[in-house]
Coordinates of C-alpha atoms in Angstrom, one line a residue:
M1 CA -2.9 -44.6 -58.0
P2 CA -1.0 -45.0 -61.3
T3 CA -1.7 -42.6 -64.0
S4 CA -2.9 -43.8 -67.4
L5 CA 0.6 -42.9 -68.8
E6 CA 2.2 -45.2 -66.2
S7 CA -0.2 -48.0 -67.0
E8 CA 0.6 -47.7 -70.7
S9 CA 4.3 -47.8 -70.0
E10 CA 4.0 -50.8 -67.7
S11 CA 1.8 -52.6 -70.3
A12 CA 4.3 -51.9 -73.1
S13 CA 7.2 -53.4 -71.0
K14 CA 5.4 -56.7 -70.7
P15 CA 6.2 -59.3 -73.4
P16 CA 3.3 -60.3 -75.6
A17 CA 1.3 -63.4 -74.5
G18 CA 2.6 -66.6 -76.1
V19 CA 0.9 -69.8 -76.7
V20 CA 2.0 -73.4 -76.8
Y21 CA 0.4 -75.9 -79.1
L22 CA 0.8 -79.6 -78.3
V23 CA 0.6 -81.1 -81.7
G24 CA 0.4 -84.8 -82.5
A25 CA 2.8 -85.5 -85.3
G26 CA 1.2 -88.8 -86.1
P27 CA 3.0 -92.2 -86.2
G28 CA 5.7 -91.4 -88.8
D29 CA 4.2 -91.0 -92.2
I30 CA 4.4 -87.3 -92.8
G31 CA 1.1 -87.4 -94.7
L32 CA -0.7 -88.4 -91.5
I33 CA -0.3 -85.2 -89.6
T34 CA -3.6 -83.3 -89.3
V35 CA -4.4 -80.2 -91.4
R36 CA -4.5 -78.2 -88.1
G37 CA -1.1 -79.5 -87.1
R38 CA 0.5 -78.5 -90.4
E39 CA -1.1 -75.1 -90.3
L40 CA 0.4 -74.4 -86.9
L41 CA 3.8 -75.6 -88.0
E42 CA 3.7 -73.1 -90.9
R43 CA 3.0 -70.3 -88.4
A44 CA 5.3 -71.3 -85.6
D45 CA 8.1 -69.2 -84.1
V46 CA 9.7 -72.2 -82.4
V47 CA 9.2 -76.0 -82.8
V48 CA 10.1 -78.3 -79.9
Y49 CA 10.2 -81.8 -81.4
D50 CA 10.9 -85.3 -80.1
Y51 CA 12.5 -88.5 -81.3
L52 CA 9.4 -90.0 -82.8
S53 CA 8.4 -86.9 -84.8
N54 CA 9.4 -87.3 -88.4
P55 CA 12.0 -84.6 -89.0
L56 CA 10.7 -84.2 -92.6
L57 CA 7.8 -82.4 -90.9
L58 CA 10.1 -79.5 -90.2
S59 CA 10.1 -78.6 -93.8
H60 CA 6.7 -77.0 -93.0
C61 CA 8.3 -74.5 -90.7
P62 CA 11.5 -73.3 -92.5
Q63 CA 11.5 -70.0 -90.6
A64 CA 11.0 -71.3 -87.1
E65 CA 13.7 -72.1 -84.5
T66 CA 13.8 -75.8 -84.0
I67 CA 14.8 -77.5 -80.7
Y68 CA 15.3 -81.2 -80.4
V69 CA 14.3 -82.8 -77.1
G70 CA 14.2 -86.4 -78.1
K71 CA 14.1 -89.2 -75.5
Q72 CA 15.2 -92.8 -76.4
A73 CA 15.6 -95.8 -74.1
S74 CA 18.2 -94.7 -71.5
R75 CA 19.3 -91.7 -73.6
H76 CA 17.4 -88.4 -72.9
S77 CA 18.6 -85.2 -74.5
M78 CA 16.4 -83.4 -71.8
T79 CA 14.5 -84.7 -68.8
Q80 CA 10.7 -84.2 -68.8
Q81 CA 11.1 -81.5 -66.2
Q82 CA 13.6 -79.6 -68.4
I83 CA 11.2 -79.9 -71.4
N84 CA 8.3 -78.6 -69.3
Q85 CA 10.5 -75.6 -68.2
L86 CA 11.6 -75.0 -71.8
L87 CA 7.9 -74.8 -73.0
V88 CA 7.0 -72.4 -70.1
E89 CA 10.0 -70.1 -70.9
Q90 CA 9.2 -70.0 -74.6
G91 CA 5.5 -69.3 -74.0
M92 CA 6.3 -66.6 -71.4
A93 CA 8.6 -65.0 -74.0
G94 CA 5.6 -64.4 -76.2
R95 CA 6.4 -66.9 -78.8
R96 CA 4.1 -69.2 -80.8
V97 CA 5.4 -72.6 -79.9
V98 CA 4.6 -75.9 -81.5
R99 CA 5.4 -78.9 -79.2
L100 CA 5.6 -81.6 -81.9
K101 CA 5.0 -85.0 -80.3
G102 CA 5.1 -88.4 -82.0
G103 CA 1.7 -90.0 -82.3
D104 CA -0.9 -88.3 -80.0
P105 CA 0.2 -86.0 -77.2
F106 CA -2.0 -87.8 -74.6
V107 CA -1.3 -91.4 -75.6
F108 CA 1.8 -92.3 -73.6
G109 CA 3.2 -89.0 -74.8
R110 CA 3.3 -87.2 -71.4
G111 CA 1.4 -84.4 -72.9
G112 CA -0.8 -84.2 -69.8
E113 CA 2.3 -83.4 -67.7
E114 CA 3.3 -80.6 -70.1
C115 CA -0.2 -79.1 -70.0
E116 CA -0.1 -79.1 -66.2
A117 CA 3.2 -77.3 -66.2
L118 CA 1.9 -74.7 -68.6
H119 CA -1.3 -74.2 -66.7
S120 CA 0.7 -73.7 -63.4
A121 CA 2.8 -71.1 -65.1
G122 CA -0.2 -69.3 -66.6
V123 CA 0.9 -70.0 -70.2
R124 CA -1.9 -70.5 -72.7
F125 CA -1.9 -73.8 -74.5
E126 CA -4.0 -75.8 -77.0
V127 CA -3.9 -79.5 -77.8
V128 CA -4.1 -80.9 -81.4
P129 CA -4.7 -84.7 -81.3
G130 CA -2.7 -86.9 -83.6
I131 CA -3.1 -90.4 -85.0
T132 CA -1.6 -92.9 -82.5
A133 CA 0.6 -95.8 -83.5
A134 CA -1.7 -98.5 -82.3
I135 CA -4.2 -97.6 -85.0
A136 CA -1.9 -96.4 -87.8
A137 CA 1.0 -98.8 -87.5
A138 CA -1.4 -101.8 -87.2
A139 CA -3.4 -100.5 -90.3
Y140 CA -0.2 -100.2 -92.3
A141 CA 0.8 -103.7 -91.3
G142 CA -2.6 -105.0 -92.5
I143 CA -4.1 -105.5 -89.1
P144 CA -7.4 -103.9 -88.2
V145 CA -7.5 -103.2 -84.5
T146 CA -11.2 -104.1 -84.4
H147 CA -13.2 -106.6 -86.6
R148 CA -16.7 -107.7 -86.1
D149 CA -15.7 -111.4 -86.4
C150 CA -12.8 -111.1 -83.9
N151 CA -13.3 -108.3 -81.3
S152 CA -15.3 -105.2 -80.4
S153 CA -12.7 -103.6 -78.2
F154 CA -8.9 -103.1 -78.0
T155 CA -6.7 -101.9 -75.2
L156 CA -3.6 -99.7 -75.2
V157 CA -0.8 -100.5 -72.7
T158 CA 2.6 -99.1 -72.1
G159 CA 5.3 -101.8 -72.3
H160 CA 7.8 -99.7 -70.3
E161 CA 6.0 -99.7 -67.1
K162 CA 8.5 -101.8 -65.1
E163 CA 11.7 -101.3 -67.1
A164 CA 13.7 -99.1 -64.6
E165 CA 16.5 -98.4 -67.0
Y166 CA 14.0 -96.8 -69.4
Q167 CA 12.5 -94.5 -66.8
D168 CA 13.5 -91.1 -65.6
S169 CA 14.0 -90.4 -61.9
E170 CA 10.4 -89.3 -61.4
A171 CA 9.0 -92.6 -62.8
R172 CA 11.4 -94.7 -60.7
A173 CA 10.5 -92.9 -57.5
R174 CA 6.8 -93.4 -58.2
Q175 CA 7.3 -97.2 -58.7
Q176 CA 9.4 -97.5 -55.6
T177 CA 6.4 -96.5 -53.5
R178 CA 4.5 -99.5 -55.0
G179 CA 7.0 -102.3 -54.4
S180 CA 9.8 -104.0 -56.4
G181 CA 10.8 -107.2 -58.0
D182 CA 9.6 -108.9 -61.2
D183 CA 7.2 -111.1 -59.3
A184 CA 5.7 -108.3 -57.2
D185 CA 2.5 -107.2 -59.0
A186 CA 2.2 -104.5 -56.3
S187 CA 4.8 -102.6 -58.4
S188 CA 2.6 -102.7 -61.5
D189 CA -0.4 -100.6 -62.5
L190 CA -1.6 -103.5 -64.7
D191 CA -4.2 -106.1 -63.9
W192 CA -2.7 -109.1 -65.8
S193 CA -5.6 -111.4 -65.1
A194 CA -8.1 -108.8 -66.5
M195 CA -5.9 -108.1 -69.6
A196 CA -5.5 -111.8 -70.3
R197 CA -9.3 -112.0 -70.9
L198 CA -9.3 -109.0 -73.4
P199 CA -9.6 -109.8 -77.1
C200 CA -7.0 -107.3 -78.5
L201 CA -4.0 -105.7 -76.8
C202 CA -1.5 -103.2 -78.1
F203 CA 1.7 -102.7 -76.1
Y204 CA 3.7 -99.5 -76.8
M205 CA 7.5 -99.4 -76.4
G206 CA 7.6 -103.0 -75.2
V207 CA 10.3 -104.7 -77.2
K208 CA 12.7 -105.2 -74.3
S209 CA 9.8 -106.2 -72.0
L210 CA 8.1 -108.6 -74.5
P211 CA 9.2 -111.9 -73.0
R212 CA 7.9 -110.9 -69.6
I213 CA 4.7 -109.5 -71.1
C214 CA 3.9 -112.6 -73.1
A215 CA 4.7 -114.9 -70.1
R216 CA 2.5 -112.8 -67.8
L217 CA -0.5 -113.1 -70.2
V218 CA 0.0 -116.9 -70.6
E219 CA 0.3 -117.3 -66.8
N220 CA -3.0 -115.5 -66.4
G221 CA -4.9 -117.6 -68.9
M222 CA -4.4 -116.2 -72.4
D223 CA -4.0 -118.9 -75.0
A224 CA -0.3 -119.3 -76.0
A225 CA -1.4 -119.8 -79.6
T226 CA -3.0 -116.3 -79.8
P227 CA -1.7 -114.5 -82.9
A228 CA 0.7 -111.6 -82.2
A229 CA 2.8 -109.2 -84.2
A230 CA 5.5 -106.6 -83.6
I231 CA 5.7 -103.6 -85.9
Q232 CA 8.9 -101.4 -86.0
W233 CA 8.9 -97.9 -87.4
G234 CA 5.2 -98.3 -88.4
T235 CA 3.8 -96.3 -91.3
T236 CA 7.3 -95.3 -92.6
E237 CA 9.4 -96.8 -95.4
R238 CA 11.5 -98.5 -92.7
Q239 CA 8.5 -100.5 -91.4
R240 CA 9.3 -104.1 -90.4
T241 CA 6.7 -106.5 -89.2
V242 CA 7.3 -109.8 -87.4
T243 CA 4.4 -112.2 -86.7
G244 CA 4.0 -115.2 -84.5
T245 CA 2.0 -116.3 -81.5
L246 CA 2.1 -115.2 -77.9
S247 CA 4.6 -118.0 -77.2
T248 CA 6.8 -117.6 -80.3
L249 CA 6.9 -113.9 -80.9
P250 CA 9.7 -112.9 -78.4
D251 CA 12.1 -115.4 -80.0
K252 CA 11.1 -114.4 -83.5
I253 CA 11.7 -110.7 -82.7
A254 CA 15.1 -111.5 -81.2
A255 CA 16.1 -113.5 -84.3
A256 CA 15.0 -110.7 -86.6
G257 CA 16.9 -108.1 -84.6
L258 CA 13.8 -105.9 -84.2
K259 CA 14.6 -102.9 -82.1
P260 CA 12.6 -99.9 -80.8
P261 CA 10.6 -98.0 -81.7
A262 CA 8.0 -100.7 -82.1
I263 CA 4.5 -101.7 -81.0
T264 CA 3.1 -105.2 -80.4
I265 CA -0.4 -106.3 -81.2
I266 CA -1.9 -109.4 -79.6
G267 CA -5.2 -110.8 -80.7
R268 CA -7.1 -112.8 -83.4
V269 CA -7.1 -109.7 -85.7
V270 CA -3.4 -110.3 -86.3
A271 CA -4.3 -113.3 -88.5
L272 CA -6.1 -111.0 -90.9
R273 CA -2.7 -109.6 -92.0
Q274 CA -2.5 -112.4 -94.5
T275 CA -5.2 -110.8 -96.6
M276 CA -4.9 -107.1 -95.6
N277 CA -1.1 -106.5 -95.9
W278 CA -1.2 -103.7 -98.4
F279 CA 1.6 -101.3 -97.4
E280 CA 4.5 -103.8 -97.4
Q281 CA 3.4 -105.2 -100.8
R282 CA 4.1 -102.0 -102.8
P283 CA 6.7 -102.5 -105.6
L284 CA 9.6 -100.6 -104.1
F285 CA 8.9 -101.4 -100.4
G286 CA 12.2 -102.3 -98.6
K287 CA 14.3 -100.4 -101.1
T288 CA 16.3 -97.3 -100.2
I289 CA 16.9 -94.8 -103.0
V290 CA 19.2 -91.8 -102.9
V291 CA 18.0 -88.9 -105.0
T292 CA 20.8 -86.5 -105.9
R293 CA 18.8 -83.9 -107.7
T294 CA 18.6 -80.4 -106.4
R295 CA 16.0 -79.6 -103.7
Q296 CA 14.0 -77.6 -106.3
Q297 CA 13.8 -80.7 -108.6
A298 CA 13.7 -83.6 -106.2
S299 CA 10.2 -83.2 -104.7
D300 CA 8.1 -84.7 -107.5
L301 CA 10.5 -87.7 -108.0
T302 CA 10.7 -88.2 -104.2
A303 CA 6.9 -88.2 -103.9
Q304 CA 6.5 -90.8 -106.7
L305 CA 9.2 -93.1 -105.2
R306 CA 7.6 -92.9 -101.8
D307 CA 4.2 -93.7 -103.2
L308 CA 5.7 -96.9 -104.6
G309 CA 7.1 -97.8 -101.2
A310 CA 10.7 -96.7 -101.3
Q311 CA 12.6 -95.1 -98.5
V312 CA 14.1 -91.9 -100.1
I313 CA 17.1 -90.0 -99.0
E314 CA 17.4 -86.6 -100.6
A315 CA 21.1 -85.8 -101.1
P316 CA 21.5 -82.9 -103.5
T317 CA 25.0 -82.9 -105.0
I318 CA 24.4 -79.4 -106.4
E319 CA 22.7 -76.2 -105.3
L320 CA 21.1 -73.5 -107.4
H321 CA 21.7 -69.8 -106.8
P322 CA 20.8 -66.5 -108.5
P323 CA 23.7 -64.9 -110.4
A324 CA 26.2 -62.9 -108.4
D325 CA 25.6 -60.0 -110.8
F326 CA 22.2 -59.4 -112.5
T327 CA 23.4 -56.9 -115.0
A328 CA 23.5 -59.2 -118.0
V329 CA 20.1 -60.8 -117.1
D330 CA 18.4 -57.4 -116.6
D331 CA 19.7 -56.1 -119.9
A332 CA 18.5 -59.2 -121.7
L333 CA 15.0 -59.1 -120.1
R334 CA 14.6 -55.4 -120.9
R335 CA 15.1 -56.0 -124.6
A336 CA 13.5 -59.5 -124.7
A337 CA 10.9 -58.3 -127.1
D338 CA 13.6 -57.7 -129.7
Y339 CA 14.1 -61.5 -130.1
D340 CA 12.2 -63.9 -132.4
W341 CA 12.6 -66.8 -130.0
I342 CA 13.1 -67.1 -126.2
I343 CA 14.3 -70.6 -125.2
F344 CA 14.0 -72.3 -121.8
T345 CA 15.9 -75.6 -121.3
S346 CA 14.7 -76.4 -117.8
P347 CA 12.0 -75.6 -115.2
N348 CA 14.6 -73.9 -113.1
G349 CA 15.4 -71.4 -115.9
V350 CA 11.7 -70.5 -116.0
E351 CA 11.4 -70.0 -112.3
F352 CA 14.6 -67.9 -112.0
T353 CA 13.4 -65.8 -114.9
R354 CA 10.0 -65.2 -113.4
R355 CA 11.5 -64.1 -110.1
R356 CA 13.9 -61.7 -111.8
L357 CA 11.2 -60.2 -114.0
L358 CA 9.3 -59.2 -110.9
D359 CA 12.3 -58.0 -109.0
A360 CA 13.4 -55.8 -111.9
G361 CA 9.9 -54.2 -112.1
L362 CA 8.9 -56.1 -115.2
D363 CA 6.4 -58.7 -116.1
I364 CA 5.6 -61.1 -119.0
R365 CA 4.8 -58.3 -121.3
A366 CA 8.6 -57.7 -121.6
F367 CA 8.6 -60.7 -124.0
G368 CA 6.5 -58.9 -126.5
N369 CA 5.7 -61.1 -129.6
A370 CA 8.7 -63.4 -129.1
R371 CA 7.8 -67.0 -129.5
I372 CA 8.7 -69.5 -126.8
A373 CA 10.5 -72.8 -127.1
A374 CA 10.9 -75.4 -124.3
I375 CA 13.0 -78.5 -123.9
G376 CA 11.0 -81.1 -122.0
E377 CA 7.4 -81.5 -120.9
A378 CA 8.3 -80.4 -117.4
T379 CA 9.7 -77.2 -118.7
A380 CA 6.7 -76.6 -120.9
R381 CA 4.3 -77.1 -117.9
V382 CA 6.2 -74.6 -115.7
I383 CA 6.2 -72.0 -118.6
E384 CA 2.4 -72.4 -118.6
S385 CA 1.9 -72.4 -114.9
S386 CA 4.4 -69.7 -114.0
L387 CA 4.4 -67.4 -117.0
C388 CA 0.8 -68.1 -118.3
L389 CA 2.4 -68.9 -121.8
R390 CA 2.2 -71.9 -124.0
A391 CA 5.4 -73.1 -125.6
D392 CA 5.3 -72.7 -129.4
M393 CA 7.8 -75.5 -129.8
N394 CA 8.7 -78.5 -127.6
P395 CA 10.7 -81.3 -129.3
V396 CA 9.6 -84.9 -128.9
R397 CA 13.1 -85.8 -127.6
S398 CA 14.0 -83.6 -124.6
V399 CA 17.5 -82.6 -125.8
A400 CA 19.0 -79.5 -127.3
E401 CA 19.9 -81.2 -130.6
S402 CA 16.2 -82.1 -131.2
L403 CA 15.1 -78.5 -130.6
A404 CA 17.7 -77.2 -133.1
D405 CA 16.6 -79.8 -135.7
E406 CA 12.9 -78.9 -135.4
L407 CA 13.7 -75.2 -135.6
H408 CA 15.8 -75.8 -138.7
Q409 CA 13.1 -78.0 -140.3
A410 CA 10.5 -75.2 -139.7
G411 CA 12.8 -72.6 -141.3
E412 CA 13.1 -70.7 -138.0
I413 CA 16.8 -70.3 -137.6
A414 CA 18.4 -68.4 -140.4
G415 CA 18.1 -64.7 -139.9
R416 CA 16.3 -65.1 -136.5
R417 CA 17.4 -63.8 -133.1
F418 CA 17.4 -66.1 -130.1
L419 CA 17.6 -65.5 -126.4
L420 CA 18.6 -68.5 -124.2
L421 CA 17.7 -68.2 -120.5
R422 CA 19.3 -71.1 -118.7
A423 CA 22.0 -72.3 -116.3
D424 CA 25.6 -71.1 -116.2
I425 CA 26.8 -74.7 -117.0
A426 CA 24.3 -75.5 -119.8
R427 CA 25.7 -77.5 -122.7
P428 CA 27.0 -75.2 -125.5
I429 CA 25.7 -77.4 -128.3
L430 CA 22.4 -75.5 -128.7
R431 CA 24.1 -72.2 -129.1
Q432 CA 26.7 -73.7 -131.5
R433 CA 24.0 -75.3 -133.7
L434 CA 22.0 -72.1 -133.9
E435 CA 25.0 -70.1 -134.8
A436 CA 26.1 -72.7 -137.4
L437 CA 22.7 -72.6 -139.0
K438 CA 23.0 -68.8 -139.6
A439 CA 21.0 -67.4 -136.7
K440 CA 21.3 -63.6 -136.8
E441 CA 22.0 -63.4 -133.0
V442 CA 22.2 -65.9 -130.2
L443 CA 22.4 -64.4 -126.7
D444 CA 23.1 -67.1 -124.0
V445 CA 22.3 -65.6 -120.6
P446 CA 22.8 -67.6 -117.3
V447 CA 19.8 -66.8 -115.1
Y448 CA 21.0 -69.0 -112.3
E449 CA 24.3 -70.6 -111.1
T450 CA 25.0 -74.2 -110.2
R451 CA 27.3 -74.8 -107.3
Q452 CA 28.6 -77.9 -105.5
A453 CA 26.5 -78.8 -102.4
I454 CA 28.1 -77.8 -99.2
A455 CA 27.4 -81.1 -97.5
L456 CA 25.5 -84.4 -97.9
P457 CA 23.2 -85.9 -95.2
A458 CA 25.3 -86.8 -92.2
D459 CA 24.6 -90.6 -92.3
L460 CA 24.8 -91.1 -96.1
P461 CA 28.5 -92.0 -96.5
E462 CA 28.2 -94.5 -93.7
R463 CA 25.0 -96.1 -95.2
I464 CA 26.7 -96.3 -98.6
D465 CA 29.7 -98.0 -97.0
A466 CA 27.5 -100.4 -95.1
G467 CA 25.6 -101.3 -98.3
S468 CA 22.3 -100.3 -96.7

């Protein structure tokens, strides 16, 4: 019989219990992930994500290890069995794992198979549903999947069912037990005659199969004039929608060059797109815009551009870093109260100053009675939000020359002392103007350094060369 000491030792040697969260990433728009999904990303130790999970969601888990297991038609980075094993191993290692899956984990996402594998291995798991593409992509294309005047049901179908080249070995083996050949319905799980009588169908991943799908439905009695639409990259700035009828849509898709990932909606509700197409009508929809600002500055501009419909590529050409040596900064902050004016020329200068005040064991009281000047509304807002101070002066024109002019007109330069907290590459004109107008002292201190970015996004040069 083991002693209590042995039991404690044995318990200590076991890894902590891990947990795997199967999280639906939604259809592509990063704003459509659930609150629960985002919270789990922020707390994750490791994130296992697939091809249809928007990689921008990984910004919510900067500290986590990320593992790509994407599967595209005929190109799998891992088989499903390997993914299952990876999740089991990570869970058994005691890690908090987020399995980020495009759309909803249980809607053609093979989440059920992953849950079975985790259960068999004794690994705890939870499922966080996500918005599936049939609902979201259709809505973003202006197509309601149900409408009282058109239909009271809609049906989700996989379009990959019989495309052997899209399947892994397990799926091919399963279908070989049912029969083979395009005309052998024994090899299909679908009842085409029943589906042809349904009012609204949504086919996932069916671009390659669409000619056969449409032909099957017509053969089984669906009206060839039934409205139909295919939506590529639904809910994202790359969304493209092609509309037609059951008989014309395959040729229209081929002519448009529409490729996966895409879903196809078939039913009278598609005709409502003419009045409900809101997403693709935004003023910058279809435009791709490269934002070269730093990561710290790009977020607001990026959000506004995306709200207007643009596809935004963030490609910072510079990076901001703290000074290599803080001696000059610390000396200036410790005697900041000796100055009449403290000047910030950018939001970044404010943020780097705030961080250094705290790191140096100081706080805003170090500024004493010095007055604060800002260049630009954004700078003034950050001074207020980060330092709890209101700028005493902020020129109408957001340039250094205007600040110097307003200080001079107010009689606030001659004999005054100025502390400038800004970038190492800031324009010298402000310091020069203050000195020329008889300031008693102008101390220009770089609180952050600007360096050239190490790399641009991998595909950016190619896209620029291609004019896309």
